[in-house]
Coordinates of C-alpha atoms in Angstrom, one line a residue:
M1 CA 6.9 18.3 -8.8
K2 CA 7.3 17.7 -12.6
D3 CA 8.5 14.2 -12.0
I4 CA 5.5 13.5 -9.7
I5 CA 3.0 14.6 -12.4
R6 CA 5.0 12.8 -15.1
D7 CA 4.8 9.5 -13.2
S8 CA 1.1 9.9 -12.3
T9 CA -1.8 8.5 -14.2
F10 CA -2.6 12.0 -15.6
G11 CA 1.1 12.3 -16.7
Q12 CA 1.0 8.9 -18.4
I13 CA -2.2 9.8 -20.3
V14 CA -0.6 13.1 -21.4
R15 CA 2.5 11.2 -22.6
L16 CA 0.3 8.7 -24.5
L17 CA -1.7 11.4 -26.2
S18 CA 1.4 13.4 -27.2
N19 CA 3.2 10.3 -28.4
N20 CA 5.8 10.7 -25.6
K21 CA 6.7 14.3 -26.6
L22 CA 5.6 15.9 -23.4
L23 CA 6.7 15.2 -19.8
L24 CA 9.9 13.5 -21.0
Y25 CA 12.0 11.0 -19.0
P26 CA 15.8 11.5 -18.9
E27 CA 16.3 8.9 -21.6
E28 CA 14.0 10.8 -24.0
D29 CA 16.0 14.1 -23.6
P30 CA 18.0 14.8 -26.8
N31 CA 21.0 15.8 -24.5
F32 CA 20.8 12.5 -22.5
K33 CA 24.1 10.7 -22.3
C34 CA 23.7 7.0 -22.1
P35 CA 25.4 5.6 -18.9
K36 CA 28.5 3.5 -19.2
G37 CA 27.7 -0.1 -20.1
Y38 CA 24.5 0.4 -21.9
D39 CA 25.6 1.7 -25.3
D40 CA 29.3 1.0 -25.5
N41 CA 31.7 -2.0 -25.4
T42 CA 32.5 -1.8 -21.7
K43 CA 33.3 -5.2 -20.3
L44 CA 30.5 -6.0 -17.9
P45 CA 30.5 -8.2 -14.9
E46 CA 28.7 -11.5 -15.3
A47 CA 25.2 -11.6 -13.9
V48 CA 24.6 -14.5 -11.4
V49 CA 21.6 -16.4 -12.7
R50 CA 19.3 -16.9 -9.7
E51 CA 17.0 -19.9 -9.5
R52 CA 13.4 -19.0 -10.1
T53 CA 11.4 -19.5 -7.0
R54 CA 7.9 -21.1 -6.8
S55 CA 6.4 -17.6 -6.5
F56 CA 6.9 -15.2 -9.4
F57 CA 6.7 -12.3 -6.9
S58 CA 9.8 -13.4 -5.0
T59 CA 12.4 -11.0 -6.4
A60 CA 15.3 -11.2 -4.1
S61 CA 18.5 -11.3 -6.0
N62 CA 22.1 -12.3 -5.6
P63 CA 24.0 -9.9 -3.2
H64 CA 26.7 -9.2 -5.9
N65 CA 24.6 -8.5 -8.9
S66 CA 25.3 -4.8 -8.8
Y67 CA 28.7 -3.3 -9.5
I68 CA 29.9 0.2 -8.9
A69 CA 31.8 1.3 -12.0
D70 CA 35.6 1.3 -11.8
E71 CA 35.7 -0.3 -8.3
E72 CA 36.8 -3.7 -7.1
A73 CA 34.1 -6.3 -6.4
A74 CA 34.9 -5.9 -2.7
T75 CA 33.4 -2.4 -2.8
T76 CA 30.2 -3.3 -4.5
P77 CA 26.9 -2.6 -2.9
E78 CA 25.3 -5.6 -1.4
S79 CA 22.3 -5.9 -3.7
K80 CA 20.8 -5.4 -7.1
N81 CA 17.3 -6.1 -5.8
E82 CA 14.9 -4.2 -8.0
G83 CA 12.6 -3.9 -5.0
G84 CA 15.5 -2.7 -2.9
S85 CA 18.3 -0.1 -3.0
P86 CA 21.3 -0.5 -5.3
G87 CA 23.4 -0.4 -2.1
E88 CA 21.3 -2.4 0.3
S89 CA 21.6 -6.0 1.4
A90 CA 19.4 -8.4 -0.4
D91 CA 18.7 -10.1 2.9
K92 CA 15.6 -8.3 4.1
G93 CA 14.8 -10.9 6.7
E94 CA 14.5 -10.5 10.4
N95 CA 18.3 -11.0 10.9
A96 CA 19.5 -8.5 8.3
D97 CA 22.9 -7.0 9.0
L98 CA 22.0 -3.3 9.5
G99 CA 25.6 -2.4 9.7
R100 CA 25.9 -3.3 6.0
A101 CA 22.7 -1.4 5.3
S102 CA 24.2 1.7 7.1
T103 CA 27.4 1.4 5.0
A104 CA 25.3 1.1 1.9
R105 CA 23.5 4.2 2.7
L106 CA 26.8 6.0 3.0
E107 CA 27.7 4.6 -0.4
R108 CA 24.6 6.1 -1.9
T109 CA 25.5 9.6 -0.7
K110 CA 28.8 9.3 -2.7
S111 CA 26.8 9.1 -5.9
R112 CA 28.8 6.5 -7.7
P113 CA 27.8 5.1 -11.1
I114 CA 26.6 1.5 -11.2
L115 CA 27.6 -0.9 -14.1
P116 CA 24.9 -3.1 -15.4
S117 CA 25.6 -6.8 -15.4
E118 CA 25.5 -9.2 -18.3
S119 CA 24.1 -12.8 -18.3
A120 CA 25.6 -15.7 -20.1
D121 CA 23.1 -15.3 -23.0
G122 CA 24.2 -11.7 -23.6
T123 CA 21.3 -10.1 -21.8
I124 CA 22.3 -6.8 -20.1
L125 CA 20.3 -6.3 -16.9
V126 CA 19.1 -2.7 -16.6
D127 CA 19.8 -1.4 -13.2
W128 CA 19.9 2.0 -11.4
Y129 CA 22.3 4.4 -13.0
M130 CA 23.8 5.7 -9.7
T131 CA 23.9 4.7 -6.1
D132 CA 21.7 7.7 -5.4
D133 CA 19.5 7.3 -8.5
P134 CA 16.6 9.8 -8.1
E135 CA 14.2 7.3 -9.8
F136 CA 14.7 4.8 -7.0
P137 CA 11.8 5.5 -4.5
Q138 CA 14.0 5.1 -1.4
N139 CA 16.2 7.9 -2.8
W140 CA 13.3 10.3 -3.1
S141 CA 13.3 13.5 -1.0
S142 CA 11.6 13.3 2.4
G143 CA 8.9 15.8 1.1
K144 CA 8.0 13.6 -1.9
K145 CA 7.9 10.5 0.3
L146 CA 5.6 12.2 2.8
Y147 CA 3.3 13.5 0.1
V148 CA 2.9 10.0 -1.4
S149 CA 2.4 8.6 2.1
F150 CA -0.3 11.3 2.8
Q151 CA -2.1 10.3 -0.4
I152 CA -2.2 6.6 0.6
C153 CA -3.4 7.5 4.1
V154 CA -6.3 9.8 3.0
Y155 CA -7.2 7.3 0.3
S156 CA -7.4 4.5 2.9
F157 CA -9.3 6.8 5.2
A158 CA -11.9 7.5 2.6
V159 CA -12.4 3.8 1.7
Y160 CA -12.8 2.9 5.4
V161 CA -15.2 5.8 5.9
G162 CA -17.3 4.1 3.3
S163 CA -17.9 1.1 5.5
S164 CA -19.4 2.5 8.7
I165 CA -21.0 5.6 7.1
Y166 CA -23.8 3.3 6.2
S167 CA -24.8 2.4 9.7
P168 CA -26.8 5.6 10.5
A169 CA -28.7 5.0 7.3
L170 CA -30.0 1.7 8.6
G171 CA -33.3 3.0 10.0
G172 CA -34.1 4.8 6.7
V173 CA -33.2 1.7 4.7
M174 CA -35.5 -0.4 6.9
D175 CA -38.4 2.0 6.5
D176 CA -38.0 2.6 2.7
F177 CA -37.5 -1.0 1.7
N178 CA -39.5 -2.7 4.5
V179 CA -36.7 -5.0 5.6
S180 CA -35.6 -6.1 9.1
A181 CA -32.5 -4.7 10.9
V182 CA -30.6 -7.9 10.3
T183 CA -31.3 -7.8 6.5
G184 CA -30.6 -4.0 6.4
L185 CA -27.2 -4.6 7.9
L186 CA -26.2 -6.5 4.8
G187 CA -25.3 -3.1 3.4
L188 CA -22.5 -2.9 5.9
A189 CA -21.6 -6.6 5.9
L190 CA -21.3 -6.9 2.1
Y191 CA -19.0 -3.8 1.9
V192 CA -16.7 -5.3 4.5
L193 CA -16.8 -8.7 2.8
A194 CA -16.0 -7.2 -0.5
Y195 CA -12.9 -5.3 0.6
G196 CA -11.7 -8.5 2.2
I197 CA -12.0 -10.3 -1.1
G198 CA -10.7 -7.6 -3.4
P199 CA -7.0 -7.7 -2.1
M200 CA -6.8 -11.4 -3.1
I201 CA -7.1 -10.2 -6.7
F202 CA -5.6 -6.7 -6.7
A203 CA -2.6 -7.2 -4.4
P204 CA -1.0 -9.9 -6.7
M205 CA -1.8 -7.7 -9.8
S206 CA 0.0 -4.8 -8.2
E207 CA 3.1 -6.9 -7.9
I208 CA 3.2 -7.7 -11.6
P209 CA 6.0 -5.4 -12.9
A210 CA 4.1 -4.6 -16.2
I211 CA 1.2 -3.2 -14.1
G212 CA 2.6 -1.6 -11.0
R213 CA 0.8 -0.2 -8.0
T214 CA -0.5 3.2 -9.2
P215 CA -2.8 2.0 -12.0
I216 CA -4.5 -0.5 -9.5
Y217 CA -4.9 2.3 -7.0
V218 CA -6.2 4.9 -9.3
W219 CA -8.6 3.1 -11.7
T220 CA -10.2 1.1 -8.9
F221 CA -10.7 4.2 -6.9
V222 CA -12.2 6.0 -9.9
L223 CA -14.8 3.2 -10.1
F224 CA -15.3 3.5 -6.3
V225 CA -16.1 7.2 -6.7
I226 CA -18.4 6.7 -9.6
L227 CA -20.4 4.0 -7.7
Q228 CA -21.3 6.6 -5.0
V229 CA -23.7 8.3 -7.5
P230 CA -26.0 5.4 -8.2
T231 CA -25.8 4.4 -4.5
A232 CA -27.2 7.8 -3.6
L233 CA -30.0 7.5 -6.2
V234 CA -30.8 3.8 -6.0
D235 CA -34.5 2.9 -5.3
S236 CA -34.3 -0.9 -4.7
F237 CA -32.8 -2.8 -1.8
A238 CA -31.2 -5.4 -4.1
G239 CA -29.5 -2.7 -6.1
L240 CA -28.2 -1.0 -3.0
L241 CA -26.6 -4.2 -1.8
V242 CA -25.0 -4.8 -5.2
L243 CA -23.6 -1.3 -5.3
R244 CA -22.3 -1.5 -1.7
F245 CA -20.5 -4.8 -2.5
L246 CA -18.9 -3.3 -5.7
A247 CA -17.9 -0.2 -3.8
G248 CA -16.1 -2.3 -1.2
F249 CA -14.5 -4.4 -3.8
F250 CA -13.1 -1.5 -5.8
G251 CA -12.0 0.4 -2.7
S252 CA -10.0 -2.6 -1.4
P253 CA -6.5 -2.2 -3.0
C254 CA -5.5 0.2 -0.2
L255 CA -6.2 -2.5 2.4
A256 CA -3.4 -4.9 1.3
T257 CA -1.2 -2.8 -0.9
G258 CA -0.9 0.4 1.1
A259 CA 1.8 -1.1 3.3
A260 CA 3.7 -2.3 0.2
T261 CA 3.8 1.3 -1.0
F262 CA 5.4 2.4 2.2
Q263 CA 8.0 -0.4 2.0
D264 CA 8.8 0.8 -1.6
M265 CA 9.9 4.1 -0.1
Y266 CA 11.2 3.5 3.4
S267 CA 13.7 1.2 5.0
M268 CA 12.5 -1.6 7.2
V269 CA 13.7 0.3 10.2
K270 CA 11.6 3.4 9.6
M271 CA 8.5 1.8 8.0
P272 CA 6.7 1.0 11.3
H273 CA 6.3 4.7 12.0
L274 CA 4.4 5.1 8.7
L275 CA 2.4 2.0 9.4
A276 CA 1.3 3.4 12.7
F277 CA -0.1 6.6 11.1
W278 CA -1.7 4.5 8.3
A279 CA -3.3 2.2 10.8
G280 CA -4.5 5.3 12.6
A281 CA -6.1 6.6 9.4
V282 CA -8.0 3.3 8.7
T283 CA -9.2 3.2 12.3
L284 CA -10.2 6.8 12.4
G285 CA -12.3 6.6 9.2
P286 CA -14.9 4.1 10.5
A287 CA -15.1 6.0 13.8
L288 CA -15.8 9.5 12.4
A289 CA -18.0 8.4 9.5
P290 CA -21.2 7.6 11.6
I291 CA -20.9 10.9 13.4
V292 CA -20.9 12.9 10.2
A293 CA -23.6 10.8 8.6
G294 CA -25.7 10.6 11.7
F295 CA -26.4 14.4 11.8
S296 CA -26.8 14.8 8.0
I297 CA -29.2 11.8 7.7
S298 CA -31.3 13.2 10.6
A299 CA -31.6 16.5 8.7
K300 CA -32.1 15.0 5.2
D301 CA -32.6 11.3 4.4
W302 CA -30.6 8.1 4.4
H303 CA -29.3 8.7 0.8
W304 CA -27.0 11.4 2.1
F305 CA -24.4 8.9 3.4
A306 CA -23.5 8.2 -0.3
W307 CA -23.3 11.9 -1.2
E308 CA -21.0 12.6 1.7
E309 CA -18.8 9.7 0.7
L310 CA -18.7 11.1 -2.9
W311 CA -17.7 14.6 -1.6
L312 CA -14.9 13.0 0.4
S313 CA -13.5 10.5 -2.1
G314 CA -13.9 12.6 -5.2
P315 CA -11.2 15.3 -4.4
I316 CA -8.9 12.6 -3.1
C317 CA -9.3 10.6 -6.3
L318 CA -8.5 13.7 -8.4
M319 CA -5.4 14.3 -6.3
M320 CA -4.3 10.7 -6.9
V321 CA -4.9 10.9 -10.6
I322 CA -2.8 14.0 -11.0
S323 CA 0.0 13.4 -8.5
L324 CA 0.4 9.8 -7.3
P325 CA 3.6 8.4 -8.8
E326 CA 4.6 4.8 -9.3
T327 CA 6.6 3.4 -6.4
S328 CA 7.2 -0.2 -7.5
A329 CA 10.9 -0.5 -8.3
P330 CA 10.5 -3.5 -10.7
N331 CA 7.9 -1.4 -12.7
I332 CA 10.2 1.6 -12.8
L333 CA 13.1 -0.5 -14.1
L334 CA 11.0 -2.3 -16.6
R335 CA 9.9 1.0 -18.2
R336 CA 13.5 2.2 -18.1
A337 CA 14.6 -0.9 -20.0
R338 CA 12.0 -0.1 -22.7
R339 CA 13.2 3.4 -23.1
L340 CA 16.8 2.3 -23.3
R341 CA 16.0 -0.3 -25.9
K342 CA 14.3 2.4 -28.0
L343 CA 17.3 4.8 -27.5
T344 CA 20.1 2.3 -28.2
D345 CA 18.3 -0.2 -30.5
K346 CA 19.8 -2.9 -28.3
V347 CA 17.1 -5.6 -27.8
N348 CA 19.3 -7.4 -25.2
L349 CA 18.6 -4.6 -22.6
R350 CA 16.1 -6.1 -20.2
S351 CA 15.2 -5.6 -16.5
Q352 CA 15.2 -8.5 -14.2
S353 CA 11.4 -8.2 -13.8
E354 CA 11.0 -8.6 -17.5
I355 CA 12.9 -11.9 -17.4
D356 CA 10.9 -13.1 -14.4
Q357 CA 7.6 -12.0 -16.0
A358 CA 8.3 -14.0 -19.1
D359 CA 7.9 -17.2 -17.1
M360 CA 4.9 -16.0 -15.2
T361 CA 1.8 -18.3 -15.3
A362 CA -1.7 -17.9 -14.1
S363 CA -1.0 -20.6 -11.5
D364 CA 1.8 -18.3 -10.1
V365 CA -0.7 -15.5 -9.6
A366 CA -3.3 -17.8 -8.0
Y367 CA -0.6 -19.4 -5.7
D368 CA 0.4 -16.0 -4.3
A369 CA -3.2 -14.8 -4.0
L370 CA -4.9 -17.9 -2.6
I371 CA -2.3 -20.2 -1.1
K372 CA 0.7 -18.3 0.1
P373 CA -1.2 -16.2 2.7
W374 CA -2.5 -19.3 4.4
Q375 CA 0.9 -21.0 4.1
I376 CA 2.5 -18.0 5.9
N377 CA -0.1 -18.1 8.7
L378 CA 0.3 -21.9 9.2
L379 CA 4.1 -21.8 9.2
D380 CA 4.6 -18.6 11.3
P381 CA 3.0 -18.4 14.7
A382 CA 3.6 -14.7 15.0
V383 CA 1.8 -14.0 11.8
A384 CA -1.0 -16.4 12.7
F385 CA -1.4 -14.6 16.1
T386 CA -1.6 -11.2 14.5
T387 CA -4.1 -12.4 11.9
V388 CA -6.5 -14.0 14.4
Y389 CA -6.1 -11.1 16.9
T390 CA -6.7 -8.5 14.3
A391 CA -9.8 -10.3 13.0
L392 CA -11.1 -10.5 16.5
V393 CA -10.5 -6.8 17.3
Y394 CA -11.9 -5.8 13.9
G395 CA -15.1 -7.8 14.6
I396 CA -15.5 -6.3 18.0
F397 CA -15.0 -2.8 16.6
Y398 CA -17.6 -3.2 13.9
S399 CA -20.1 -4.7 16.4
F400 CA -20.4 -1.3 18.0
F401 CA -21.9 0.1 14.8
E402 CA -24.8 -2.2 15.5
S403 CA -24.9 -2.0 19.3
F404 CA -24.7 1.8 19.8
P405 CA -28.1 2.5 18.1
L406 CA -29.6 -0.1 20.4
V407 CA -28.1 1.5 23.5
F408 CA -27.8 5.2 23.4
P409 CA -31.2 6.2 21.7
V410 CA -33.2 3.7 23.8
M411 CA -31.5 4.0 27.2
Y412 CA -30.2 7.6 27.1
G413 CA -32.6 9.3 24.7
F414 CA -29.9 10.3 22.2
N415 CA -31.0 11.3 18.7
L416 CA -29.5 9.7 15.6
G417 CA -26.6 12.1 15.4
E418 CA -25.9 12.2 19.2
S419 CA -25.9 8.4 19.4
Q420 CA -22.8 8.3 17.2
L421 CA -20.7 10.7 19.4
P422 CA -19.3 8.0 21.6
F423 CA -17.1 7.0 18.6
L424 CA -15.1 10.1 19.4
A425 CA -13.4 7.9 22.1
V426 CA -11.5 6.3 19.2
V427 CA -10.0 9.6 18.3
V428 CA -8.8 10.0 21.9
S429 CA -7.3 6.5 22.0
L430 CA -5.4 7.1 18.7
L431 CA -4.0 10.4 20.0
I432 CA -2.7 8.4 23.0
C433 CA -1.6 5.2 21.4
I434 CA 0.1 6.3 18.2
P435 CA 2.6 8.7 19.9
L436 CA 3.3 6.0 22.6
Y437 CA 3.9 3.3 19.9
C438 CA 6.2 5.6 17.9
Y439 CA 8.1 6.6 21.1
Y440 CA 8.5 2.9 22.0
Y441 CA 9.7 2.0 18.6
Y442 CA 12.1 4.9 18.2
Y443 CA 13.7 4.8 21.6
V444 CA 13.5 1.0 22.4
V445 CA 13.3 -1.0 19.2
E446 CA 15.4 1.0 16.8
P447 CA 18.5 1.2 19.1
R448 CA 18.3 -2.6 19.6
V449 CA 17.9 -3.2 15.9
K450 CA 20.9 -1.1 15.0
V451 CA 23.1 -3.1 17.4
S452 CA 21.8 -6.7 17.0
G453 CA 19.5 -6.8 14.0
F454 CA 15.7 -7.2 13.9
G455 CA 15.7 -10.3 16.1
E456 CA 12.7 -12.5 16.4
P457 CA 9.4 -11.2 15.0
E458 CA 7.6 -11.9 18.3
E459 CA 9.7 -9.3 20.0
R460 CA 7.8 -6.6 18.1
L461 CA 4.5 -7.9 19.4
I462 CA 5.1 -6.7 22.9
P463 CA 3.0 -3.5 22.6
G464 CA 0.2 -5.6 21.2
L465 CA 0.3 -8.0 24.1
I466 CA 0.0 -5.2 26.6
A467 CA -2.9 -3.7 24.7
T468 CA -4.8 -6.9 24.7
F469 CA -5.8 -6.3 28.3
F470 CA -7.7 -3.1 27.3
V471 CA -10.0 -4.9 24.9
P472 CA -12.0 -7.0 27.5
A473 CA -11.8 -4.1 29.9
G474 CA -13.5 -1.8 27.4
L475 CA -16.1 -4.4 26.6
F476 CA -16.8 -4.8 30.4
L477 CA -17.1 -1.0 30.9
F478 CA -19.5 -0.7 27.9
E479 CA -21.7 -3.6 29.2
Y480 CA -21.6 -2.3 32.8

């Protein structure tokens, strides 16, 4: 638990205020013994200088950049990738050799020291100390991984609650500000628009090693929580729309970066299970929010949707400030390199991410944020299909927040709270679909992957293809 608090935003503030005398890292302990290769004359293997790609954030490295100390090159782990394990293959593509990955995992359990490598200009590349280095997120205990995953899920849940929790307030907004239903729905539309725009800025920032993921998560979420107070007190429609847009914008990092946090901690084989539960959280939030807000707004007034969002997101934000550690491996190694330089007075100790970052330009960030997503969609039909299909389903899902108030109160005599109860059907569907998907992936996909690799991306779209038939069926039943 101490390392979780130390690596959290709260821990970093404590370290800053104490001049790094509290919550020490191993390198700051007086009894710390510098690993072999960092503070002695050990002959180091030569680092293979990789060609810098067009994108700064492409950090795949040469398969033989890590060396287990006192072993032949033939026994080295397959990767020195800062975003991957010291013993995993650098090839994280669809056809990765999982046999090598399994062997690498066995190597990690043997806890062998890893020698840093040295480039031609004398730069020593700071790496993980051991094959089972506890600082490497994929080597964390299962409990620590699940705790971090839980925080990302409830954080995402709270942000997505913030979208649809506004819909029961529409009637009150229309009456107080004398606006039409279409105009009043801008409070929902601008929130959703903003958390679609935000990731284009925050996602590339979270990949910059000097920043990392946790500061982006925490400080934007702090602003998100603060914005709920003026939203609950606002007395102008224009002010309400501005606050809703800003709330969606500052709540958006979880939308694009949440999956990256899971990838930091879990192997590509196991990550889909986490993604299923994360997707469940972001689907459950918009479904439950109108139910809660519907009854409270009926009893009080429309401002209560913001107070309820504050009560939900505030404790989650506090938990994240105190106990959400950094998961970005490039950021962890960059900070390790800084501590080693201070300890050894050797200025040639640098992490690979520092070397890459030195050449970063604003155009690199803009390229990854604005151009690469479209490039991937245009060049990969599987990605393009999931993008278009997800957008379609998302649009259909959010159309119910507008249509339910037009159907159930008018045709069935439901009050404001009761008219939101049909959203409980989403809970039932998640309780059915998530276990089925995990069962399919564990018993069908994983055995095939372990034998023949990941195969083609389209093979993993089969459950989605089957589920597509239920979307028009559900729309037909609702219309009927």
